[in-house]
CSV table of C-alpha atoms and ligand atoms in Angstrom, one decimal:
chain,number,residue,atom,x,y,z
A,22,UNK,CA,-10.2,-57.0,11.4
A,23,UNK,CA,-8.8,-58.0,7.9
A,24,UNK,CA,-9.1,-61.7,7.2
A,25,UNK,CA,-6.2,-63.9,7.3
A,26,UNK,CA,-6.9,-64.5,3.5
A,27,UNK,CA,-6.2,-61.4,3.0
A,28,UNK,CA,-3.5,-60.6,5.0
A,29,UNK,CA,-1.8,-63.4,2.9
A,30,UNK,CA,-2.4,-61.9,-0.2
A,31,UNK,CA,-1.4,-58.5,1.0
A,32,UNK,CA,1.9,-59.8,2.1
A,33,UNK,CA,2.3,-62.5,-0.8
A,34,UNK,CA,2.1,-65.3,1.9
A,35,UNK,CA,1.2,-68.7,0.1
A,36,UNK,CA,0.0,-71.7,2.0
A,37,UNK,CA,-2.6,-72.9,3.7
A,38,UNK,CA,-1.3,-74.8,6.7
A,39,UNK,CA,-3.1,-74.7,9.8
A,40,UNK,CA,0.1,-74.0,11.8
A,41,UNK,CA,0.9,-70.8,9.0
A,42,UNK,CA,-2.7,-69.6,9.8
A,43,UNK,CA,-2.3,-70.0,12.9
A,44,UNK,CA,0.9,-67.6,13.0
A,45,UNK,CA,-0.8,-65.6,10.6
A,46,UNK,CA,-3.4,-65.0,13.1
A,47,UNK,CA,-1.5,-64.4,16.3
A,48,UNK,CA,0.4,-61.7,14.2
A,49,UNK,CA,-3.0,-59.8,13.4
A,50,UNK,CA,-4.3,-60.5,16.7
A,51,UNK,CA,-1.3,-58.8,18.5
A,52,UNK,CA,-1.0,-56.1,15.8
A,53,UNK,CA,-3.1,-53.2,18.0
A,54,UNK,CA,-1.6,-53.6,20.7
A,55,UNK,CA,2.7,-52.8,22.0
A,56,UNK,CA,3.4,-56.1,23.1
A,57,UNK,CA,6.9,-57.3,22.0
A,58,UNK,CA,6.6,-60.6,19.8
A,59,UNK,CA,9.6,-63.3,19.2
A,60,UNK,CA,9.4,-65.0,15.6
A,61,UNK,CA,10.6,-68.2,15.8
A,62,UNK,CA,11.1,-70.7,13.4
A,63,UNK,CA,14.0,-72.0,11.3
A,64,UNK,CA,15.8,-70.2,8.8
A,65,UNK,CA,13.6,-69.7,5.2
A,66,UNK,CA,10.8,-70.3,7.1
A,67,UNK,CA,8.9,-66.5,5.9
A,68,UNK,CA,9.6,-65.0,9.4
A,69,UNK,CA,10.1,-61.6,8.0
A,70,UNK,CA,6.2,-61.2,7.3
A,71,UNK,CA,5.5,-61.3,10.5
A,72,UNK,CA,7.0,-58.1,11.8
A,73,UNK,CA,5.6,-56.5,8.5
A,74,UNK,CA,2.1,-57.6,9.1
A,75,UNK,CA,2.2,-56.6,12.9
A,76,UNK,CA,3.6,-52.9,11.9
A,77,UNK,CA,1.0,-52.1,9.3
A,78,UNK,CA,-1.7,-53.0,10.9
A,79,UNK,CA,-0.9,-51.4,14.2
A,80,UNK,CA,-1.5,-47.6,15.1
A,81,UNK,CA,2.3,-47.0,14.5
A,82,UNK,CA,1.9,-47.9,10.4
A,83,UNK,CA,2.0,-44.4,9.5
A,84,UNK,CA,5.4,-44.3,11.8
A,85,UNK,CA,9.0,-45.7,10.9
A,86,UNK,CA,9.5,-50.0,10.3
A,87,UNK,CA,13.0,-50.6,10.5
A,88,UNK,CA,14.3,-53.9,10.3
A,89,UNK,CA,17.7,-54.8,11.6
A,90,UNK,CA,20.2,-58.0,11.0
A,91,UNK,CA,21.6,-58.0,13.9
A,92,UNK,CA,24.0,-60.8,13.1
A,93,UNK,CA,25.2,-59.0,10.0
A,94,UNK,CA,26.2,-56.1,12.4
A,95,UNK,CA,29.9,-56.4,13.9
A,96,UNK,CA,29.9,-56.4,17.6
A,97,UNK,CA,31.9,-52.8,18.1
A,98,UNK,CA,29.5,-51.2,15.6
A,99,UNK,CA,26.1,-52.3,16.9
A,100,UNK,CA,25.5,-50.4,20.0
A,101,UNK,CA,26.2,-47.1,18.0
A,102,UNK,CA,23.8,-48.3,14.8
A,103,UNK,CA,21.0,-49.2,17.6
A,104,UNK,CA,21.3,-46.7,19.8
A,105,UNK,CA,23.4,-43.7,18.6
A,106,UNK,CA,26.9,-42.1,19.5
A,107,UNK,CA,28.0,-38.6,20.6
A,108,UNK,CA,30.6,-36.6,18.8
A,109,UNK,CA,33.7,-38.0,19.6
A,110,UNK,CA,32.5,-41.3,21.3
A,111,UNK,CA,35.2,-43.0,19.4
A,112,UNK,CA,38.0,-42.4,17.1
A,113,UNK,CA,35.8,-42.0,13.9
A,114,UNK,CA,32.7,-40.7,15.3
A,115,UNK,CA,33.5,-36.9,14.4
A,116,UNK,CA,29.3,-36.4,14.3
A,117,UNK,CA,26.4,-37.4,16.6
A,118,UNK,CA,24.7,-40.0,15.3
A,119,UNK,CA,20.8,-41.0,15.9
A,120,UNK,CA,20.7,-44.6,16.8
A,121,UNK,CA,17.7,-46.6,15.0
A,122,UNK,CA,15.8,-46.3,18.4
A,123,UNK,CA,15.9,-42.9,17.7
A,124,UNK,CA,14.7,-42.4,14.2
A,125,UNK,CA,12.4,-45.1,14.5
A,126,UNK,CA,10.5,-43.1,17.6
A,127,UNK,CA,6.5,-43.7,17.4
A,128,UNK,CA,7.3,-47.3,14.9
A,129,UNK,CA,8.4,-50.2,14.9
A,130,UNK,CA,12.0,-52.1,15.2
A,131,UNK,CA,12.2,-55.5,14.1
A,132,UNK,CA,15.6,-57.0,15.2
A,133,UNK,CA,16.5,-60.3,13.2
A,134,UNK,CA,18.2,-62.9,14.4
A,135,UNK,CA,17.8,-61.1,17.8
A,136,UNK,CA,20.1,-64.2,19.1
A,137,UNK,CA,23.3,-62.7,17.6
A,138,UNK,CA,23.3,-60.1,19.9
A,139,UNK,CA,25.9,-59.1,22.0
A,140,UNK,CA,25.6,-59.2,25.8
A,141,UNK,CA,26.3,-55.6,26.3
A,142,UNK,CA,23.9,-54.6,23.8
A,143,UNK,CA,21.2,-56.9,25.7
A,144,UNK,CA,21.6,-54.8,28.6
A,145,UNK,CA,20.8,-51.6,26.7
A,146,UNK,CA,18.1,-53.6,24.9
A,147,UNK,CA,16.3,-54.4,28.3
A,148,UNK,CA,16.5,-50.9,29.2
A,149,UNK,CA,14.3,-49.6,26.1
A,150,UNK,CA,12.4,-52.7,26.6
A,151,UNK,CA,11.1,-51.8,30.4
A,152,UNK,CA,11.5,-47.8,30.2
A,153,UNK,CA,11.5,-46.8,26.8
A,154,UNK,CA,15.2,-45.3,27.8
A,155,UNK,CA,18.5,-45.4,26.4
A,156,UNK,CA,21.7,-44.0,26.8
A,157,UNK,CA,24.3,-42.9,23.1
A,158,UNK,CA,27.2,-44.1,23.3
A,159,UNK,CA,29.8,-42.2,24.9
A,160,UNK,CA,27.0,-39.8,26.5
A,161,UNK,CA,25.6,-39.5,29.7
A,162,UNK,CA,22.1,-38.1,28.8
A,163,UNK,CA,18.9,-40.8,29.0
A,164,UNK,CA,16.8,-40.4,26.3
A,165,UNK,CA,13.0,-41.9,25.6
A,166,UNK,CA,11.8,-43.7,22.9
A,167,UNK,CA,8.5,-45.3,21.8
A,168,UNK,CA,9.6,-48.3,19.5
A,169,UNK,CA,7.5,-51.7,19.5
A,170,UNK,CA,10.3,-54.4,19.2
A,171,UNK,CA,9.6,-57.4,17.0
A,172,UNK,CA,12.6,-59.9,17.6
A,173,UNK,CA,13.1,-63.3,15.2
A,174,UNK,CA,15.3,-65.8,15.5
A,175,UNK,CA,16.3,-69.5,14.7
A,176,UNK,CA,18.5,-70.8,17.4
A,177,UNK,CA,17.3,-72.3,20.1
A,178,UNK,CA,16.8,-69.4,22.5
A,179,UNK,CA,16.8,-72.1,25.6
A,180,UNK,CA,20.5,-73.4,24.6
A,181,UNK,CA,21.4,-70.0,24.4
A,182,UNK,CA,20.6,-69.0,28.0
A,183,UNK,CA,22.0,-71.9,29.4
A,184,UNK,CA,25.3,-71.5,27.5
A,185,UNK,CA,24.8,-67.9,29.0
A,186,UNK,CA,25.0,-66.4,25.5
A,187,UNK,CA,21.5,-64.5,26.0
A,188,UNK,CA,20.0,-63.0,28.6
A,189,UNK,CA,17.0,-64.8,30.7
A,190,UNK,CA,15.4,-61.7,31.4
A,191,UNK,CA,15.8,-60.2,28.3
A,192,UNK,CA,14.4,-63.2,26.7
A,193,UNK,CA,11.0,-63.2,28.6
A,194,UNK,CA,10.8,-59.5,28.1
A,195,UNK,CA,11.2,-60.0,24.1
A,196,UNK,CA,8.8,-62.9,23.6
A,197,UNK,CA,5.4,-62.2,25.6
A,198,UNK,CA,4.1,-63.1,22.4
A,199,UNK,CA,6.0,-66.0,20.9
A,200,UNK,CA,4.7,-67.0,17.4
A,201,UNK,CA,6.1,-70.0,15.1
A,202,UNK,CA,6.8,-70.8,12.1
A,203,UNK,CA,6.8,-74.3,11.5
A,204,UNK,CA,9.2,-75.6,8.7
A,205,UNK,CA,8.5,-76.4,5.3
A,206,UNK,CA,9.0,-80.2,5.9
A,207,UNK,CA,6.5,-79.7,8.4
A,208,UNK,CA,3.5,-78.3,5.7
A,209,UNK,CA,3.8,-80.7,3.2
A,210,UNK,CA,0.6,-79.6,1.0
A,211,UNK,CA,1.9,-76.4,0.6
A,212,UNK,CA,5.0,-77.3,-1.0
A,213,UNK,CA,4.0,-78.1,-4.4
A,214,UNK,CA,1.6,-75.1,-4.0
A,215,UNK,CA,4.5,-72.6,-3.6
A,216,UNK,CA,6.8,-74.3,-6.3
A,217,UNK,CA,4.1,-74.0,-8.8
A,218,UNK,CA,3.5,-69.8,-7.5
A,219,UNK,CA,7.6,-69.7,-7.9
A,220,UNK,CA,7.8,-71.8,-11.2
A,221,UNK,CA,5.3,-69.7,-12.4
A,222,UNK,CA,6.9,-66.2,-11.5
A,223,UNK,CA,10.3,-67.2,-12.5
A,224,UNK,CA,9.0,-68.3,-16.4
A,225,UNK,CA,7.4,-64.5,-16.6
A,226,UNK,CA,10.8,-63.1,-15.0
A,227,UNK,CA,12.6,-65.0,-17.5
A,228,UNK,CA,10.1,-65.3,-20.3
A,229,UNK,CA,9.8,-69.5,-20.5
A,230,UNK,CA,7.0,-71.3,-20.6
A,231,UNK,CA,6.4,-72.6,-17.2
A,232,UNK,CA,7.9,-75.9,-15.6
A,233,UNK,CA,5.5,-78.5,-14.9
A,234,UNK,CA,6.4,-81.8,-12.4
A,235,UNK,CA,5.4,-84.8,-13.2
A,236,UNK,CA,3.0,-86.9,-10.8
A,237,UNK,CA,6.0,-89.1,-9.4
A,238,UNK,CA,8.4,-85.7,-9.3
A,239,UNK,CA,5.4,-84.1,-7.0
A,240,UNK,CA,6.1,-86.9,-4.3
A,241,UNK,CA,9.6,-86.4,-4.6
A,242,UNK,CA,9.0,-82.8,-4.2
A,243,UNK,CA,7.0,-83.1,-1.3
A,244,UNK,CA,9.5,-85.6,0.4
A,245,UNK,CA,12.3,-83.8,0.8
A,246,UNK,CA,13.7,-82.1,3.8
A,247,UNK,CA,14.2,-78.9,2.5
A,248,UNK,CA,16.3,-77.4,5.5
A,249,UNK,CA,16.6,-74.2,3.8
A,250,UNK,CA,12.8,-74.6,3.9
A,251,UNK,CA,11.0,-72.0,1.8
A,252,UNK,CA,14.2,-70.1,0.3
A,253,UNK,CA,15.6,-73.5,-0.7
A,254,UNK,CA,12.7,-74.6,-2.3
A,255,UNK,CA,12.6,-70.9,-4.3
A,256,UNK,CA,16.0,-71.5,-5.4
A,257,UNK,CA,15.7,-74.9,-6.8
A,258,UNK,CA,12.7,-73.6,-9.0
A,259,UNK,CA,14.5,-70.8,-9.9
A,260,UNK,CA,17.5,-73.1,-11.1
A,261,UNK,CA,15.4,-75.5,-12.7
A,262,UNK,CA,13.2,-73.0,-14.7
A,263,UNK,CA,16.3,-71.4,-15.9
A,264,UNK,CA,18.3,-74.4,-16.4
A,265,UNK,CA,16.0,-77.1,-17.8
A,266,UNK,CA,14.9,-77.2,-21.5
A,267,UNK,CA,12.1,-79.4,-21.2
A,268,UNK,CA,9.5,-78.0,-19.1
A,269,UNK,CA,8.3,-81.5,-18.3
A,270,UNK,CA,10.1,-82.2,-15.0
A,271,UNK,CA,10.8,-85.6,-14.4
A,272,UNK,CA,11.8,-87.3,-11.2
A,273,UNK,CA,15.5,-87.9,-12.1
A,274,UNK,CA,16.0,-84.1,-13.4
A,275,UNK,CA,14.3,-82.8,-10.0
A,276,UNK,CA,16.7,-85.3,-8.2
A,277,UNK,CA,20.0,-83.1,-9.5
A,278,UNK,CA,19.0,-80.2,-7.8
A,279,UNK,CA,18.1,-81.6,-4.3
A,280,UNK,CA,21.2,-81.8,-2.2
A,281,UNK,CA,21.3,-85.1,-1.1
A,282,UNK,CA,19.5,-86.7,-3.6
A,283,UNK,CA,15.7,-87.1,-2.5
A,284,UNK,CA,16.9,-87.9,0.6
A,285,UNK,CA,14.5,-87.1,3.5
A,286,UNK,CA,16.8,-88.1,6.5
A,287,UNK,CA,18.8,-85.5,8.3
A,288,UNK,CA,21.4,-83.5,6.5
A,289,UNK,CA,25.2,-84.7,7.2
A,290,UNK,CA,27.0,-82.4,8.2
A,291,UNK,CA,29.5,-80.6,5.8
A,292,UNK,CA,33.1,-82.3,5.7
A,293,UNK,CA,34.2,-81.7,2.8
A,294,UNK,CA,36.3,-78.8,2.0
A,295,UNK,CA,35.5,-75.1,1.2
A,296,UNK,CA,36.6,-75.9,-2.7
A,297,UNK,CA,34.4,-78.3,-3.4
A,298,UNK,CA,31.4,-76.5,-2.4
A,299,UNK,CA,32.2,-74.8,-5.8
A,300,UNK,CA,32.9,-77.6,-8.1
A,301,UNK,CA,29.7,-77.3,-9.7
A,302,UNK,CA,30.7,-75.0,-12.7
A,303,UNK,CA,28.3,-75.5,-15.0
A,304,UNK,CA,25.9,-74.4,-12.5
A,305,UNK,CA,28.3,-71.2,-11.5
A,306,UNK,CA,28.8,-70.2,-15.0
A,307,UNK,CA,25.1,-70.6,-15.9
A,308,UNK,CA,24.3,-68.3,-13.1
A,309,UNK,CA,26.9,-65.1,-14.3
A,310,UNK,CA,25.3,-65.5,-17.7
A,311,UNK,CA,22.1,-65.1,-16.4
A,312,UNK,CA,23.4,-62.0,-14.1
A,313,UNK,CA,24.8,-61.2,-17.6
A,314,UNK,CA,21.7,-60.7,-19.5
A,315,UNK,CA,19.9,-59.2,-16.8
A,316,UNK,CA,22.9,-56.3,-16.8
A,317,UNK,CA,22.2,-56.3,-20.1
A,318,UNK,CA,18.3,-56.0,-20.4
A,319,UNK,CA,19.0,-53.0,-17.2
A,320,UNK,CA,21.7,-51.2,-19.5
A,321,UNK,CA,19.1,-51.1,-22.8
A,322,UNK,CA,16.4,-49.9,-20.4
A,323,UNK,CA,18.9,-47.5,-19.4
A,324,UNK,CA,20.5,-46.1,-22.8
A,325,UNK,CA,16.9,-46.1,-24.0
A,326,UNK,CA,16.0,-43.8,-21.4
A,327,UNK,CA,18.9,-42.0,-22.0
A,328,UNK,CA,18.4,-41.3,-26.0
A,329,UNK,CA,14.7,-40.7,-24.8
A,330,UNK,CA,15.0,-38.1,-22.5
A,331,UNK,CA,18.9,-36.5,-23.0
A,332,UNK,CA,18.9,-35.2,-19.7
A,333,UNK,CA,21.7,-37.0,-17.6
A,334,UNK,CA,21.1,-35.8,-14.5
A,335,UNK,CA,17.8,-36.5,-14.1
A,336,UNK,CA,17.5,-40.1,-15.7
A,337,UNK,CA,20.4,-40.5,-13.4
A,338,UNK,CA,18.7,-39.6,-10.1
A,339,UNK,CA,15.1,-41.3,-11.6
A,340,UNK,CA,17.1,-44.8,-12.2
A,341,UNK,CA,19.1,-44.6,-9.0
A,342,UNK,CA,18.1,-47.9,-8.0
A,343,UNK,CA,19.0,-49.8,-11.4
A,344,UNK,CA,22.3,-47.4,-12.0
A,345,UNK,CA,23.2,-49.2,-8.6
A,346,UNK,CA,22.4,-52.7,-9.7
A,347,UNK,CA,24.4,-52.3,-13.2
A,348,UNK,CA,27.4,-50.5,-11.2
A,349,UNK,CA,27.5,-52.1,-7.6
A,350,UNK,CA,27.5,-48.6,-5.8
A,351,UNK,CA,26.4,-48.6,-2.5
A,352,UNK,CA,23.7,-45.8,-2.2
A,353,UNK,CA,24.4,-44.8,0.7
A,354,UNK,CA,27.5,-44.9,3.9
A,355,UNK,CA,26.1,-47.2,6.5
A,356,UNK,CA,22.3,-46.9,5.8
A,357,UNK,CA,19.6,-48.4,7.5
A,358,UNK,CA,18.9,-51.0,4.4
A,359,UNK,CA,22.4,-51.8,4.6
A,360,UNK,CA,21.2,-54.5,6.8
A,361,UNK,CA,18.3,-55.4,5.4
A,362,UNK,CA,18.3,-58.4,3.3
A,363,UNK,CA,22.0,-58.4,3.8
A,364,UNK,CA,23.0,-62.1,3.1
A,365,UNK,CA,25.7,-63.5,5.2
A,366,UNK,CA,27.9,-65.9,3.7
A,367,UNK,CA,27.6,-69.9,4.5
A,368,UNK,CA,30.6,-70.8,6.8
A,369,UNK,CA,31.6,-74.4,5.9
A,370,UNK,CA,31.7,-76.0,9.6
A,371,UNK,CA,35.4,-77.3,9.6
A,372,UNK,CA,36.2,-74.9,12.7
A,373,UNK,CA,34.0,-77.1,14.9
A,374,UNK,CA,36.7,-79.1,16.2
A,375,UNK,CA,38.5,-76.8,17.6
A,376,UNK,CA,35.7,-73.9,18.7
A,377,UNK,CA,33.3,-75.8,20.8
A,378,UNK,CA,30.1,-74.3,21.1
A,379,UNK,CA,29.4,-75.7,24.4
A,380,UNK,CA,32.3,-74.1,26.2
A,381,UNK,CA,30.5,-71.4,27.8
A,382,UNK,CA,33.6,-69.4,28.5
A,383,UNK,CA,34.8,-69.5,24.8
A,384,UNK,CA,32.6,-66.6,23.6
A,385,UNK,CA,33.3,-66.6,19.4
A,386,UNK,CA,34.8,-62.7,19.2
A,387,UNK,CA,37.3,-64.0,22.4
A,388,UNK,CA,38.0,-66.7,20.7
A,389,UNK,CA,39.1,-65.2,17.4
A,390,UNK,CA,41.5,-62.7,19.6
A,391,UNK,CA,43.1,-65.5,20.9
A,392,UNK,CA,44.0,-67.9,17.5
A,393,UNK,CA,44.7,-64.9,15.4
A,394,UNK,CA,48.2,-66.1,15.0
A,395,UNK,CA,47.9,-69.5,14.9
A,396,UNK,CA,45.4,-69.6,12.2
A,397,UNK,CA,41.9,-68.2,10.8
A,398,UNK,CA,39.2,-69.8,12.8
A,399,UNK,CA,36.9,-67.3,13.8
A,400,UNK,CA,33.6,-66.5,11.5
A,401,UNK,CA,34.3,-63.4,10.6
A,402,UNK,CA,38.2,-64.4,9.7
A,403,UNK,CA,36.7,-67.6,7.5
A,404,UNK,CA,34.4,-65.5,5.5
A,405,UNK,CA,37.2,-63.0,4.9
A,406,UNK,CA,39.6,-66.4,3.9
A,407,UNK,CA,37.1,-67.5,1.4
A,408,UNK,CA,36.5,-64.0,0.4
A,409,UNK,CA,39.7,-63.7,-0.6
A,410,UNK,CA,40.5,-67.0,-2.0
A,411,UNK,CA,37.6,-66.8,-4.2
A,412,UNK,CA,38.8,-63.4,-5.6
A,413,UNK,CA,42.3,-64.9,-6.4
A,414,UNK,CA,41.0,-67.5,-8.1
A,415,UNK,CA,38.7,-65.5,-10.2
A,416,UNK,CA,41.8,-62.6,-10.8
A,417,UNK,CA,40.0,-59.9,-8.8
A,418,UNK,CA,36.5,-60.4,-10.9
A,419,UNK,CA,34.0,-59.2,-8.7
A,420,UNK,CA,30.9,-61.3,-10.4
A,421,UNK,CA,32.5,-64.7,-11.1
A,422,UNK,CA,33.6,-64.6,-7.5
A,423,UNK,CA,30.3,-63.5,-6.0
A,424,UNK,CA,28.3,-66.2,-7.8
A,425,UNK,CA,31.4,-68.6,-6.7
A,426,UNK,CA,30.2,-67.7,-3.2
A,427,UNK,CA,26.4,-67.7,-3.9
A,428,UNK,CA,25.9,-64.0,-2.6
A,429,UNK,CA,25.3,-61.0,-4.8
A,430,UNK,CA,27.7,-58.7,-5.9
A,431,UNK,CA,26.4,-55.9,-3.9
A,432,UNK,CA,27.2,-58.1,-0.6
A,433,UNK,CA,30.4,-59.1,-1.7
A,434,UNK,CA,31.0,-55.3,-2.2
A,435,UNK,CA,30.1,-54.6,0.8
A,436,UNK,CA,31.7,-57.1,2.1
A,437,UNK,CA,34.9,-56.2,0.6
A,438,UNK,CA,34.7,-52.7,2.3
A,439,UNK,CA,33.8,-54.1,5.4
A,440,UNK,CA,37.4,-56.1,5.7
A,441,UNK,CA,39.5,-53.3,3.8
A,442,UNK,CA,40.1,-55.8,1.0
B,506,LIG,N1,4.5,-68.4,2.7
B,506,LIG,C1,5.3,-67.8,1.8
B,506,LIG,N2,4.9,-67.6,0.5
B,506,LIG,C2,5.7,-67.1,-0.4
B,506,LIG,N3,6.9,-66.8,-0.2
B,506,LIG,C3,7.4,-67.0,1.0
B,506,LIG,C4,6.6,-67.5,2.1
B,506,LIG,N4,7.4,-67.6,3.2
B,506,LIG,C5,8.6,-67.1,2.8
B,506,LIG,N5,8.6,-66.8,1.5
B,506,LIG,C6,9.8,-66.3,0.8
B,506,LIG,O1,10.9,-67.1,1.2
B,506,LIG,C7,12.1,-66.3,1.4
B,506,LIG,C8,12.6,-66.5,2.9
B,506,LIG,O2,11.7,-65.8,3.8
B,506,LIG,P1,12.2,-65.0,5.0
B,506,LIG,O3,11.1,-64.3,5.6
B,506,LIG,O4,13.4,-64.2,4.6
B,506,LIG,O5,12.7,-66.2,5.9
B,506,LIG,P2,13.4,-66.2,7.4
B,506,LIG,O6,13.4,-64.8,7.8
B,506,LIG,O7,12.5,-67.0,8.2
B,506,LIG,O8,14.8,-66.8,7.2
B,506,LIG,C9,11.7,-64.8,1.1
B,506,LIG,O9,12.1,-64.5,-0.1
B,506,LIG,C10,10.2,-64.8,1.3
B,506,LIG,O10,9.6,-63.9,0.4
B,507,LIG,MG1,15.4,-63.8,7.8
């Protein structure tokens, strides 16, 4: 059994915490067998190593890891990406399609943010879960599958049952196995130990000398909440090596890019609205000049190429990947990857007066159908508001409004095609 050293440096997992070990641990322990594991732990937390560590060092590595945001899947497409549809299941589906239970036959499915999931699909969820069986949509045939499921999530799976939003059942079926990871705040040594690892990729990325904190920034450093835990804490040293001449970080300068100060109470909650989450524009226009030269650096690699080799075609289908990143084309239609990674746009919480979460029989999607009229309240409707807002204000550019919004231009593509924009 490979040690949990280095399974960490397999999967680029810094920290030493005994509660990160002991995750870390559980993973490798459970890896040979087809128990289903629930990842908990708040959002930045690294719960996506855990699924990856558990599928390749299992029997099914040589087999098919797909890993699914099920919150970033809208509720009348997800049965048909998870499980499949026939020919003519629905207005659109003019081919059979193979669900991800399907194609991922003899591997492994890791569904994040497993809590998102609708109730119907819950009940076909269960099914694969005790029988290995599902149904297509719009078929009557049962088919078999042999997929380990590794579910995450960050809600509070307990509130959800209670509020009858997930499935009791389905809940004990998905975490024989619970494993958790505890927040940042909660492994103080090993923040400064991953801001140096990120400080220290970011000046090779960007080719600076390497940030440095002073003793009295360190403390500062390791005070802070970080609620975004290890994603947060990425992010700031990402903005500070790019932003901050002098490499000597000082308490004050580290200060500027914590949100609320050093502050280690609780977060407030967000009041203020949707505008001023933007007003920084220093920051905002720092970030498209950086996006800027990195287009640029891709394009010279590109041309180079180009004048090296002559033939288009083939540079073109050997640089796929970058010709993507420079252009914004989505590879390809409704892809497994297209939910991987997919980054779903912060909501700012004004709608909480009037959706209360706590009303069991005010399910969100019911909701929405209801207030359409009246006025935009639902998630999806917000996101599309500030979607669009955003784009007017930046005249239809695609970049300025993407960094406006703090999601990459690919999302915001996406997400432009997703609501017919
Ligand atoms: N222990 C760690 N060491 C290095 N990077 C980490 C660690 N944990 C998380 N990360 C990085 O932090 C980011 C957030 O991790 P992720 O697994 O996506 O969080 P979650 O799924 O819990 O929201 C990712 O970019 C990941 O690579
Ligand atoms: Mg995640």
């Amino acid at each position: 059994m490979e040690s949990i050293q280095a399974i960490k440096q397999r999967f680029g997992i810094i920290g030493n915490d005994p509660k990160l070990n002991r995750a870390i641990e559980k993973a490798i322990q459970v890896s040979p067998t087809d128990i289903s594991v629930l990842v908990t732990g708040e959002s930045g937390v690294g719960k996506e190593s855990i699924p990856k560590i558990i599928h390749q060092l299992s029997h099914r590595k040589h087999g098919k890891y797909i890993a699914v945001n099920c919150g970033a899947i809208p509720e009348g497409t997800i049965d048909s990406e998870l499980f499949g549809h026939e020919k003519g299941a629905f207005t659109g589906a003019t081919q059979t399609r193979n669900g991800y239970f399907e194609v991922a036959d003899g591997g492994t499915i890791f569904l994040d943010e497993v809590g998102e999931l609708p109730l119907t699909t819950q009940v076909r969820l269960l099914r694969v879960l005790e029988n290995g069986e599902f149904i297509k949509v719009g078929s009557s045939k049962v088919q078999k599958t042999d997929v380990r499921i590794v579910a995450a999530t960050n809600v509070n799976m307990f509130e959800a049952i209670k509020k009858e939003k997930f499935r009791e059942d389905l809940y004990y079926r998905l975490s024989t196995v619970d494993i958790n990871i505890p927040p940042l705040r909660e492994r103080k040594e090993d923040i400064h130990l991953l801001f140096r690892k990120f400080a220290s990729d970011f000046a090779l990325k960007y080719k600076m000398p390497t940030i440095k904190l002073t003793d009295d920034a360190v403390i500062i450093l390791k005070k802070h909440r970080w609620n975004g835990n290890i994603r947060q804490l990425r992010n700031a040293a990402e903005q500070i090596s790019v932003l901050e001449q002098n490499r000597t970080i000082s308490t004050a300068t580290l200060q500027g890019y914590l949100p609320n100060g050093s502050s280690n109470l609780p977060a407030v909650i967000k009041t203020s609205k949707a505008e001023s989450d933007f007003s920084n524009e220093r920051e905002i226009l720092y970030k498209v000049l950086f996006d800027m030269k990195s287009d640029l650096n891709d394009l010279k690699k590109l041309t180079m190429k180009l004048m090296k080799n002559g033939n288009v075609s083939e540079v073109e289908k050997d640089n796929e990947g970058l010709i993507q990143k420079i252009y914004g084309e989505p590879q390809k239609e409704s892809a497994i990857e297209e939910f991987e990674d997919l980054e779903i746009l912060a909501i700012p919480e004004q709608s909480s007066e009037i959706f209360d979460p706590e009303d069991k029989n005010q399910d969100k999607y019911h909701f929405a159908e209801e207030i359409e009229e009246e006025e935009t309240l639902s998630l999806h409707d917000k996101e599309l508001e500030l979607i669009k807002k955003s784009l007017e204000r930046h005249q239809g550019k695609r970049k300025l409004a993407a960094a406006e919004l703090g999601i990459s231009e690919r999302t915001l593509y996406r997400k432009i095609k997703q609501y017919d924009l």
